[in-house]
Amino acid sequence: MALSSWKTFDFFEVSPVNPPDDESKAFFENNEISCVCSGSENLFLGSYDGIVRILSSSFKILRTFQAHDTGSITHMKQVEGTSLLVTIAEDISNEPVLKVWSLDKPVKKTGLPTCQSTLSIQNGRKPFPISAFTALDDLSQLAVGFANGSVTVVRGDLVHDRGAKQRTVYESEEPITGVEFRDESRVITLYVSTTSRILKLVISGKGQGQGARAIEDAGCAVGCMTLDGKNGDIIVVRDDAVYYYGIDGRGPCYAYDGPKSLVSVFGDYIVLVSPPASTASSTKSNTLRRFGGAQADVLFNTSTFTILDTSLHFIAHSESLVSQVKTLFSIWGDLFALTQDGKIYRYHERSLQQRLEIMYQRNMFVAAINLAQKSGMDVQQQNVIFRKYGDYQYQRQDFDGAMQQYLKAIDNTEPSQVIRKFLDTQRIHNLIEFLEELHEHHKATADHTTLLLNCYAKLKDIEKLERFIKSPGDLKFDLDTAISMCRQGGYYEQAAYLATKHSEHELVVDILIEDSKKYAEALQYIWHLEPEAAYPNLMKYARVLLENCPNESTQLFIDYFTGQYQQKKDVVVPQVVAQQPGYAAGAVTAVQNLKDLLPLPYMNPSAVTSPATQGNVAVAVSDGQLIENPDQLAAPSYTPPQPRTAFSSFVDHPDEFIVFLEVCLKGKDLKERDKIDLYTTLFEMYLHKSNEKRGANREEWEAKAKKLIEGKDIPIDTSNVLLLSHLSDFRDGTTLVREQAGLRFDIFRSYTSAKDTRGAIKALKKYGPEEPQLYPAALSYFTSDPKILEEAGDELDAVLEKIDEDGLMAPLQVIQTLSTNAVATMGMVKTYLQQTIERERKEIASNRRLISSYRNETTDKRQEMADLSSKPQTFNNTRCAFCGSPLTLPTVHFMCKHSFHQGCLNMEVGENGQVEGACTVCKKDNDTIRAIRKAQDESADRHDMFLDALARSHDKFSTISEFFGRGVMEVPSVD
């Protein structure tokens, strides 16, 4: 990447550091600092006189102690998280001295930090300065590079002064410009840079003892090599680029032209210092100057200070400094630069939001997004950037690019803000893309679904529509809205698919019937449902189904309401190809892997093949080889509804209704109320059919109706039969019901009111013997009209004969009946009158003879009684009426002419010779007469008995005469 391709920003706020007190300020102004080391909490400054100064965050000198008596302190390291400080002092005439200080263990006498150990670093007594220094965090190993090209590694326990070993691990003729440790997987690798090469060697772990291996035939200047603590990579800067080196060698590099004198790592940034242009031409002089040469001639030359973000390819900060940068250090969350003139500049990184705002102002949204992602910004805040980027591209009329950004920010973007921008017809594809993504993220509302489906419909893109509604996984849209829009747009198969997939059975049936007009498929779909789901759908669309599929619909009604409903299941039946002779032993079962399928046009049942068979047996299944196999399924358990709930469904379908009713009546365990409903309704339908088509097949239907109500225990209410028969003019039904109810007179009257003489004669002959009062009614009817009388013919004489024989009417009543009109003539009743008069005359003569005999007998009895009471009586009996022996005294004679021995009577005889008692022979008859008389006297007050006998009597006058004789009229008895 060329320098010109690096975008430059100002992400750092620069401010000079002003020490708070004169001592600190003087120290910096005098330029006595030889090295700088940042610690955990404090800043350590080493001076040329061997003194270490500890500064606070305000750059105030807190402590000062003499670390080395001779030489200047050129390198320091404070171990992170501890109070240990490593200092190295160099005196050109002596070997460098390394000391380890414990800052939290002051010496009691002096109060100075305790020196844990002191070590002279060996370089073969060659007077060359230290050009590079590094140490592990636990100080177990240190590496020191010299300007003469040698590298010494110190290993041991310097913290507890238990001894340390030094070993020169590398020597060359090129000065060492940098050393760094990399600790990875228990293998410690030392990276060494010279002015012409980059090398590495393992000093601990696997591969230890091997010589240094060059990984790059290009070196770097002093201070141009450092370690990235986050990932362990070695960073080397040269005039052309920034290079990264990993465990496997050189990694990525980033072109950045220009001389570089110093490199450091600050967080995610690479900090570069470029020397003044006047000194860039002489690398050698620059190197010597870094080794401690005079700086007076370059104090006023400007140097460039740059902060790079190599991963995002931008410059976070760049400025020119009047004085060259002496060293860089980071502490307290900021980056600091110490210049040659003793000034310190603080570089404070702006907040992430401020950095993003800077990018927004320059419309560099891609860089902003990358920065946000690298900084770990949460997704919602990142979406804000995507949205801003989308708005920017929309303004530039890059609608595709804008939509891509809106899609990335869809999780917390108000959909309406985006939708409004893409409602134009030319941008409908972008709108579809956004709406689809909304559904994928389960953020779509019913309105969004409606809009998306409208877009599909507008483009007539059925493929996308099907892909949308058949997308796998959870439901991503409002189901009702999607189905409604598909139906409105005419995509009925898609609507039915959605409803089927989500078990919206009522919607499926509604679509098939109302929209697709596929009535047979709708019926089959209902037949494939569970009983609880099938019933409401069947009842809702019953009339439509009966209109278009009468036979199948009627059968479904019959099955369901008789409790025989079975949910249909379609099974795939493989076709078995006959095997060749000789392969029977290898045959396998042909029918396997049955699978339930729904035979709807929008579902393509996949063929189910059986496993491979042996020999020449082949099994093939093709689409459409479906059979309904309800026999293998157990009938579902459900309670059939009342049959009357289905009656309204059969309006205008009488034939199917009759079939339904007849089958339902054959069912077992019918409730009484259901029987009443079924019989009554079936009777009504028979009568309805008998009146259809101008009486065609009337007799057949009336015969069925009559047969229905003739049966025993038929639970049809009589009033219903009468009403229905009357409304349908079904006289046989009326007659049958009245006959069953014993209303024979009403039957006869129904014929007479209809002037049906033949029917009246038939009824008279059938019911007359049991209902005698029909004959007087028939007499009145026959003589009511000349035409009726003519139709009756000889029946009038038969009626008169029956009336006369049974005494149903008095002759006078007959005459009065016939005299009400002038239809009957005297000639018609002449014979009847003659016979009646002759009979009456004979009866009168007989009655007169009887009366005369009764009168004579009465007169005789009265005379006899008078004689007994007034005249003496002669007893001529010679034998005893009791024992039959000849009479001997004493003898007892009774007025009834019976005589007895006194001993045979067991009666006492009074003093006057009278016997108290009755004749034993006549006593029985006398007692009977007395009982009869007593009963008559008692019944004289039983008027209810008289009325009852009068009501039941055929001869009223005789009955009255009988009770008159019993004294019921309280007539005094005859003396």
Coordinates of C-alpha atoms in Angstrom, one line a residue, residues 214-658:
A214 CA 18.1 -15.7 9.1
I215 CA 14.4 -14.9 8.3
E216 CA 15.0 -11.8 6.3
D217 CA 18.1 -10.5 4.4
A218 CA 17.3 -7.0 5.2
G219 CA 17.9 -5.4 8.6
C220 CA 16.9 -2.2 10.2
A221 CA 18.2 0.8 12.1
V222 CA 18.6 1.0 15.8
G223 CA 15.2 1.6 17.4
C224 CA 13.3 0.3 14.4
M225 CA 12.4 -3.1 15.8
T226 CA 9.8 -3.7 18.6
L227 CA 7.4 -6.4 19.9
D228 CA 3.6 -6.3 19.5
G229 CA 2.6 -7.5 22.9
K230 CA -1.0 -8.4 21.8
N231 CA -0.1 -11.0 19.2
G232 CA 3.6 -11.6 19.8
D233 CA 4.6 -10.4 16.3
I234 CA 7.9 -8.7 15.7
I235 CA 7.5 -5.3 14.0
V236 CA 10.3 -4.0 11.9
V237 CA 10.2 -0.7 10.1
R238 CA 12.4 0.2 7.1
D239 CA 12.3 3.1 4.7
D240 CA 9.9 1.4 2.4
A241 CA 7.4 -0.4 4.7
V242 CA 6.3 -1.7 8.0
Y243 CA 7.0 -5.5 8.3
Y244 CA 5.5 -8.1 10.7
Y245 CA 7.4 -11.3 11.6
G246 CA 5.7 -14.3 13.2
I247 CA 6.8 -17.6 14.4
D248 CA 6.9 -18.9 10.8
G249 CA 8.7 -16.0 9.3
R250 CA 7.7 -12.8 7.6
G251 CA 4.1 -11.9 7.8
P252 CA 2.1 -9.0 6.2
C253 CA 3.9 -5.8 5.3
Y254 CA 2.4 -2.3 4.8
A255 CA 4.1 0.1 2.4
Y256 CA 4.9 3.4 4.0
D257 CA 7.8 5.2 2.3
G258 CA 10.1 7.4 4.2
P259 CA 13.1 7.1 6.5
K260 CA 12.3 5.9 10.0
S261 CA 14.3 6.3 13.1
L262 CA 12.1 5.0 15.9
V263 CA 9.1 2.6 16.2
S264 CA 6.9 1.8 19.1
V265 CA 3.6 0.1 19.8
F266 CA 0.7 1.9 21.4
G267 CA -2.4 -0.2 21.7
D268 CA -3.5 -1.1 18.2
Y269 CA -1.3 1.6 16.7
I270 CA 2.3 1.6 15.3
V271 CA 4.1 4.8 16.2
L272 CA 6.8 5.9 13.8
V273 CA 9.4 8.7 14.1
S274 CA 11.0 9.9 10.9
P275 CA 14.3 11.8 11.2
P276 CA 14.8 15.3 9.6
A277 CA 15.2 15.4 5.9
S278 CA 18.7 16.8 6.2
T279 CA 19.9 13.7 8.0
A280 CA 18.1 11.1 6.1
S281 CA 20.7 10.9 3.4
S282 CA 23.4 9.4 5.7
T283 CA 22.3 6.3 7.4
K284 CA 25.6 5.8 8.9
S285 CA 25.8 9.2 10.5
N286 CA 22.2 8.7 11.8
T287 CA 23.3 5.4 13.4
L288 CA 26.3 7.0 15.0
R289 CA 24.2 9.8 16.2
R290 CA 21.8 7.2 17.9
F291 CA 24.9 5.7 19.6
G292 CA 25.5 8.9 21.5
G293 CA 27.0 11.3 18.9
A294 CA 26.5 15.0 19.1
Q295 CA 23.0 16.3 18.6
A296 CA 23.6 20.0 18.6
D297 CA 23.5 20.2 14.8
V298 CA 20.1 18.7 14.5
L299 CA 18.2 20.3 17.4
F300 CA 16.3 22.6 15.2
N301 CA 15.6 20.2 12.4
T302 CA 12.0 19.0 12.2
S303 CA 11.1 15.3 12.5
T304 CA 7.9 13.6 11.6
F305 CA 5.8 11.9 14.2
T306 CA 3.2 9.4 12.8
I307 CA 0.7 7.0 14.4
L308 CA -0.5 4.3 12.1
D309 CA -3.3 1.7 12.2
T310 CA -1.9 -0.9 9.9
S311 CA -4.9 -3.3 10.2
L312 CA -7.3 -0.5 9.0
H313 CA -4.8 1.2 6.8
F314 CA -5.1 4.8 8.0
I315 CA -2.9 7.3 9.8
A316 CA -4.4 8.2 13.1
H317 CA -2.2 11.2 13.7
S318 CA 0.7 12.9 12.0
E319 CA 2.7 16.0 12.8
S320 CA 6.1 17.6 12.4
L321 CA 8.1 18.4 15.5
V322 CA 10.7 21.1 15.5
S323 CA 13.0 19.0 17.7
Q324 CA 13.8 15.4 17.0
V325 CA 12.1 12.8 19.1
K326 CA 14.5 11.2 21.6
T327 CA 12.3 8.4 22.9
L328 CA 8.7 7.3 23.1
F329 CA 6.9 5.8 26.0
S330 CA 3.2 5.0 27.0
I331 CA 1.8 5.1 30.4
W332 CA -1.4 6.1 32.2
G333 CA -3.3 5.3 29.0
D334 CA -1.6 7.9 26.9
L335 CA 1.4 8.1 24.5
F336 CA 4.2 10.4 25.3
A337 CA 7.1 11.7 23.1
L338 CA 10.3 13.1 24.6
T339 CA 12.2 15.4 22.3
Q340 CA 15.9 16.2 22.2
D341 CA 15.2 19.6 23.7
G342 CA 13.7 18.0 26.8
K343 CA 10.0 18.7 26.0
I344 CA 7.3 16.1 26.5
Y345 CA 4.2 15.9 24.5
R346 CA 1.1 13.9 25.5
Y347 CA -0.9 12.2 22.8
H348 CA -4.4 11.3 24.1
E349 CA -6.6 9.2 21.9
R350 CA -10.0 10.6 21.2
S351 CA -13.0 8.6 22.2
L352 CA -14.4 6.1 19.7
Q353 CA -17.5 8.2 19.1
Q354 CA -15.3 11.3 18.3
R355 CA -13.2 9.2 15.9
L356 CA -16.3 8.0 14.2
E357 CA -17.7 11.5 13.9
I358 CA -14.4 12.6 12.2
M359 CA -14.9 9.8 9.7
Y360 CA -18.6 10.7 9.2
Q361 CA -17.6 14.2 8.3
R362 CA -15.4 12.9 5.6
N363 CA -18.0 10.3 4.5
M364 CA -15.6 7.5 5.1
F365 CA -18.2 5.1 6.4
V366 CA -16.3 1.9 5.4
A367 CA -13.4 2.9 7.5
A368 CA -15.8 3.9 10.3
I369 CA -17.4 0.5 10.2
N370 CA -14.0 -1.3 10.3
L371 CA -13.0 0.9 13.2
A372 CA -16.2 0.1 15.1
Q373 CA -15.8 -3.6 14.5
K374 CA -12.2 -3.6 15.6
S375 CA -13.0 -1.6 18.7
G376 CA -15.6 -4.2 19.7
M377 CA -18.5 -1.8 19.4
D378 CA -21.9 -3.5 20.1
V379 CA -24.0 -4.5 17.1
Q380 CA -26.6 -1.9 17.7
Q381 CA -24.1 0.9 17.5
Q382 CA -22.5 -0.6 14.5
N383 CA -25.9 -0.6 12.8
V384 CA -26.1 3.1 13.3
I385 CA -23.0 3.4 11.1
F386 CA -24.4 1.1 8.5
R387 CA -27.6 3.2 8.4
K388 CA -25.6 6.4 8.0
Y389 CA -23.6 4.8 5.2
G390 CA -26.8 3.7 3.6
D391 CA -28.2 7.2 3.8
Y392 CA -25.1 8.5 2.2
Q393 CA -25.2 6.1 -0.7
Y394 CA -28.9 6.7 -1.1
Q395 CA -28.2 10.4 -1.5
R396 CA -25.6 9.5 -4.2
Q397 CA -28.4 7.4 -5.9
D398 CA -26.5 4.2 -5.3
F399 CA -29.7 2.4 -4.3
D400 CA -28.2 -1.1 -4.5
G401 CA -25.3 -0.1 -2.3
A402 CA -27.6 1.7 0.1
M403 CA -29.9 -1.3 0.4
Q404 CA -26.9 -3.5 1.3
Q405 CA -26.1 -1.2 4.2
Y406 CA -29.7 -1.0 5.4
L407 CA -29.8 -4.8 5.3
K408 CA -26.8 -5.0 7.6
A409 CA -28.5 -2.6 10.0
I410 CA -31.9 -4.3 9.8
D411 CA -31.9 -5.5 13.4
N412 CA -32.4 -2.1 15.0
T413 CA -33.6 0.0 12.1
E414 CA -37.1 1.3 11.9
P415 CA -38.4 -0.5 8.8
S416 CA -40.7 2.4 7.7
Q417 CA -37.7 4.7 7.4
V418 CA -36.2 2.5 4.7
I419 CA -39.5 1.4 3.1
R420 CA -40.5 5.0 2.4
K421 CA -37.3 5.5 0.4
F422 CA -37.9 2.5 -1.9
L423 CA -41.6 2.8 -2.7
D424 CA -40.9 4.0 -6.2
T425 CA -41.6 1.3 -8.8
Q426 CA -38.1 1.5 -10.2
R427 CA -36.7 0.5 -6.8
I428 CA -39.1 -2.3 -6.2
H429 CA -36.4 -5.0 -6.3
N430 CA -34.5 -3.2 -3.5
L431 CA -37.7 -3.0 -1.5
I432 CA -38.4 -6.7 -2.0
E433 CA -34.9 -7.5 -0.8
F434 CA -35.4 -5.4 2.3
L435 CA -38.8 -6.9 3.1
E436 CA -37.5 -10.5 2.6
E437 CA -34.7 -9.8 5.0
L438 CA -37.2 -8.4 7.5
H439 CA -39.0 -11.6 7.4
E440 CA -35.8 -13.6 7.8
H441 CA -35.0 -11.7 11.0
H442 CA -38.6 -12.2 12.3
K443 CA -39.2 -8.4 12.4
A444 CA -41.9 -8.2 9.8
T445 CA -45.4 -7.1 10.7
A446 CA -48.6 -8.0 8.9
D447 CA -48.3 -4.8 6.9
H448 CA -44.8 -5.8 5.8
T449 CA -46.0 -9.1 4.6
T450 CA -48.8 -7.5 2.7
L451 CA -46.4 -5.1 1.0
L452 CA -44.0 -7.9 0.1
L453 CA -46.7 -10.1 -1.4
N454 CA -48.0 -7.1 -3.3
C455 CA -44.6 -6.5 -4.8
Y456 CA -44.4 -10.2 -5.9
A457 CA -47.8 -9.8 -7.4
K458 CA -46.9 -6.6 -9.2
L459 CA -43.8 -8.3 -10.7
K460 CA -45.7 -11.5 -11.3
D461 CA -42.8 -13.3 -9.8
I462 CA -44.3 -16.6 -8.8
E463 CA -40.9 -18.3 -8.2
K464 CA -40.0 -15.8 -5.5
L465 CA -43.4 -16.0 -4.0
E466 CA -43.2 -19.7 -3.7
R467 CA -39.7 -19.6 -2.3
F468 CA -40.9 -17.1 0.2
I469 CA -43.8 -19.0 1.5
K470 CA -42.0 -22.4 1.3
S471 CA -38.9 -21.2 3.1
P472 CA -37.8 -23.8 5.7
G473 CA -37.6 -23.1 9.4
D474 CA -39.9 -21.2 11.7
L475 CA -42.7 -19.0 10.3
K476 CA -41.2 -15.7 9.4
F477 CA -44.4 -13.8 8.6
D478 CA -48.0 -13.2 9.7
L479 CA -49.8 -16.3 8.4
D480 CA -53.3 -14.8 8.1
T481 CA -52.0 -11.8 6.1
A482 CA -49.9 -14.0 3.8
I483 CA -52.9 -16.3 3.0
S484 CA -55.2 -13.3 2.5
M485 CA -52.9 -11.6 0.1
C486 CA -52.3 -14.8 -1.9
R487 CA -56.0 -15.2 -2.2
Q488 CA -56.5 -11.6 -3.3
G489 CA -53.8 -11.9 -5.9
G490 CA -55.2 -15.1 -7.3
Y491 CA -52.4 -17.3 -6.0
Y492 CA -54.8 -19.9 -4.7
E493 CA -52.4 -22.9 -4.7
Q494 CA -49.8 -20.9 -2.7
A495 CA -52.5 -19.8 -0.2
A496 CA -53.7 -23.4 0.2
Y497 CA -50.1 -24.6 0.7
L498 CA -49.6 -22.1 3.5
A499 CA -52.9 -23.1 5.2
T500 CA -52.1 -26.8 4.8
K501 CA -48.6 -26.5 6.2
H502 CA -49.8 -24.7 9.3
S503 CA -52.9 -26.9 9.8
E504 CA -55.4 -24.1 9.1
H505 CA -57.9 -26.6 7.9
E506 CA -60.9 -24.3 7.6
L507 CA -58.8 -21.9 5.4
V508 CA -57.7 -24.8 3.2
V509 CA -61.3 -25.8 2.6
D510 CA -62.4 -22.2 2.1
I511 CA -59.7 -21.6 -0.5
L512 CA -60.5 -24.8 -2.4
I513 CA -64.2 -24.1 -2.5
E514 CA -64.6 -20.3 -2.6
D515 CA -61.5 -19.6 -4.7
S516 CA -60.4 -22.6 -6.7
K517 CA -63.8 -24.2 -7.0
K518 CA -62.2 -27.6 -6.5
Y519 CA -65.1 -29.1 -4.6
A520 CA -64.1 -32.7 -4.9
E521 CA -60.6 -31.9 -3.6
A522 CA -62.1 -29.9 -0.7
L523 CA -64.3 -32.9 0.2
Q524 CA -61.3 -35.2 0.1
Y525 CA -59.4 -32.9 2.3
I526 CA -62.2 -32.8 4.9
W527 CA -62.2 -36.6 4.7
H528 CA -58.5 -36.6 5.6
L529 CA -59.0 -34.7 8.8
E530 CA -59.5 -35.8 12.4
P531 CA -63.2 -36.0 13.4
E532 CA -63.0 -32.9 15.6
A533 CA -61.6 -30.9 12.7
A534 CA -63.7 -32.4 10.0
Y535 CA -67.1 -31.7 11.5
P536 CA -67.0 -27.8 11.5
N537 CA -65.7 -27.8 8.0
L538 CA -68.3 -30.3 6.8
M539 CA -71.1 -28.3 8.3
K540 CA -69.9 -25.0 7.1
Y541 CA -69.7 -26.0 3.4
A542 CA -72.3 -28.8 3.4
R543 CA -74.7 -27.1 0.9
V544 CA -72.0 -26.3 -1.6
L545 CA -70.5 -29.8 -1.4
L546 CA -74.0 -31.4 -1.7
E547 CA -74.6 -29.2 -4.7
N548 CA -71.5 -30.2 -6.5
C549 CA -70.6 -33.6 -5.1
P550 CA -73.9 -35.0 -3.9
N551 CA -73.1 -38.7 -3.6
E552 CA -69.7 -38.4 -2.0
S553 CA -70.9 -35.6 0.4
T554 CA -73.9 -37.7 1.4
Q555 CA -71.7 -40.7 2.2
L556 CA -69.5 -38.5 4.3
F557 CA -72.5 -37.3 6.2
I558 CA -73.7 -40.8 6.7
D559 CA -70.3 -42.0 7.9
Y560 CA -69.9 -39.1 10.3
F561 CA -73.3 -39.1 11.9
T562 CA -73.5 -42.8 12.2
G563 CA -70.2 -43.0 14.1
Q564 CA -68.4 -44.9 11.3
Y565 CA -66.2 -42.0 10.2
Q566 CA -62.6 -43.0 9.5
Q567 CA -59.9 -40.5 8.6
K568 CA -58.6 -41.3 5.2
K569 CA -54.9 -42.0 4.7
D570 CA -53.2 -42.3 1.4
V571 CA -50.5 -44.9 1.2
V572 CA -47.9 -45.5 -1.5
V573 CA -48.1 -49.0 -2.9
P574 CA -44.9 -50.1 -4.7
Q575 CA -45.3 -52.1 -7.9
V576 CA -43.7 -55.5 -7.7
V577 CA -42.3 -56.9 -10.9
A578 CA -42.6 -60.6 -11.2
Q579 CA -39.3 -62.4 -10.5
Q580 CA -37.7 -64.8 -12.8
P581 CA -37.9 -68.5 -12.0
G582 CA -35.1 -69.7 -9.8
Y583 CA -34.9 -66.5 -7.7
A584 CA -37.7 -67.2 -5.2
A585 CA -35.3 -67.7 -2.4
G586 CA -34.0 -64.1 -2.7
A587 CA -37.4 -62.4 -2.7
V588 CA -38.2 -59.8 -0.1
T589 CA -41.3 -58.1 1.1
A590 CA -42.5 -55.8 -1.7
V591 CA -44.5 -53.3 0.2
Q592 CA -42.4 -51.3 2.6
N593 CA -42.0 -47.8 3.9
L594 CA -45.6 -46.7 3.8
K595 CA -46.0 -43.0 4.1
D596 CA -49.0 -40.8 4.7
L597 CA -49.5 -38.4 1.9
L598 CA -52.0 -35.6 1.2
P599 CA -53.4 -35.8 -2.3
L600 CA -53.6 -32.1 -3.1
P601 CA -52.4 -30.6 -6.4
Y602 CA -50.0 -28.2 -4.7
M603 CA -48.3 -31.1 -2.9
N604 CA -46.1 -33.5 -4.9
P605 CA -45.9 -36.7 -2.9
S606 CA -42.4 -38.1 -3.2
A607 CA -42.1 -41.7 -4.1
V608 CA -41.1 -44.1 -1.4
T609 CA -38.8 -46.8 -2.7
S610 CA -38.1 -50.1 -1.0
P611 CA -34.6 -51.3 -0.2
A612 CA -32.7 -53.0 -2.9
T613 CA -33.7 -56.6 -3.4
Q614 CA -31.8 -59.6 -4.5
G615 CA -31.8 -61.4 -7.8
N616 CA -34.0 -59.9 -10.5
V617 CA -36.7 -58.6 -8.2
A618 CA -37.2 -55.0 -8.9
V619 CA -39.5 -52.6 -7.0
A620 CA -40.6 -49.3 -8.5
V621 CA -42.9 -46.6 -7.3
S622 CA -44.2 -43.8 -9.4
D623 CA -46.0 -40.6 -8.4
G624 CA -49.7 -41.0 -8.1
Q625 CA -49.8 -44.6 -7.1
L626 CA -51.9 -43.8 -4.1
I627 CA -54.7 -45.8 -2.6
E628 CA -57.0 -45.0 0.3
N629 CA -56.5 -47.6 2.9
P630 CA -59.0 -47.0 5.7
D631 CA -59.4 -50.6 6.5
Q632 CA -56.0 -50.8 8.2
L633 CA -56.8 -47.9 10.5
A634 CA -58.7 -48.1 13.7
A635 CA -61.9 -46.0 13.7
P636 CA -61.3 -42.8 15.7
S637 CA -63.1 -42.4 18.9
Y638 CA -65.6 -39.6 18.8
T639 CA -69.2 -38.8 19.8
P640 CA -71.5 -38.5 16.7
P641 CA -73.5 -35.3 16.8
Q642 CA -77.3 -35.3 16.8
P643 CA -78.6 -36.1 13.3
R644 CA -80.9 -33.0 13.4
T645 CA -77.9 -30.7 13.2
A646 CA -77.4 -31.9 9.6
F647 CA -81.0 -31.5 8.5
S648 CA -80.6 -27.9 7.3
S649 CA -77.6 -28.8 5.2
F650 CA -79.9 -30.9 2.9
V651 CA -82.2 -28.1 1.9
D652 CA -83.0 -28.5 -1.9
H653 CA -81.4 -32.0 -1.8
P654 CA -84.4 -34.2 -0.9
D655 CA -83.0 -37.4 -2.5
E656 CA -79.7 -37.2 -0.7
F657 CA -81.6 -36.3 2.5
I658 CA -83.8 -39.3 2.3

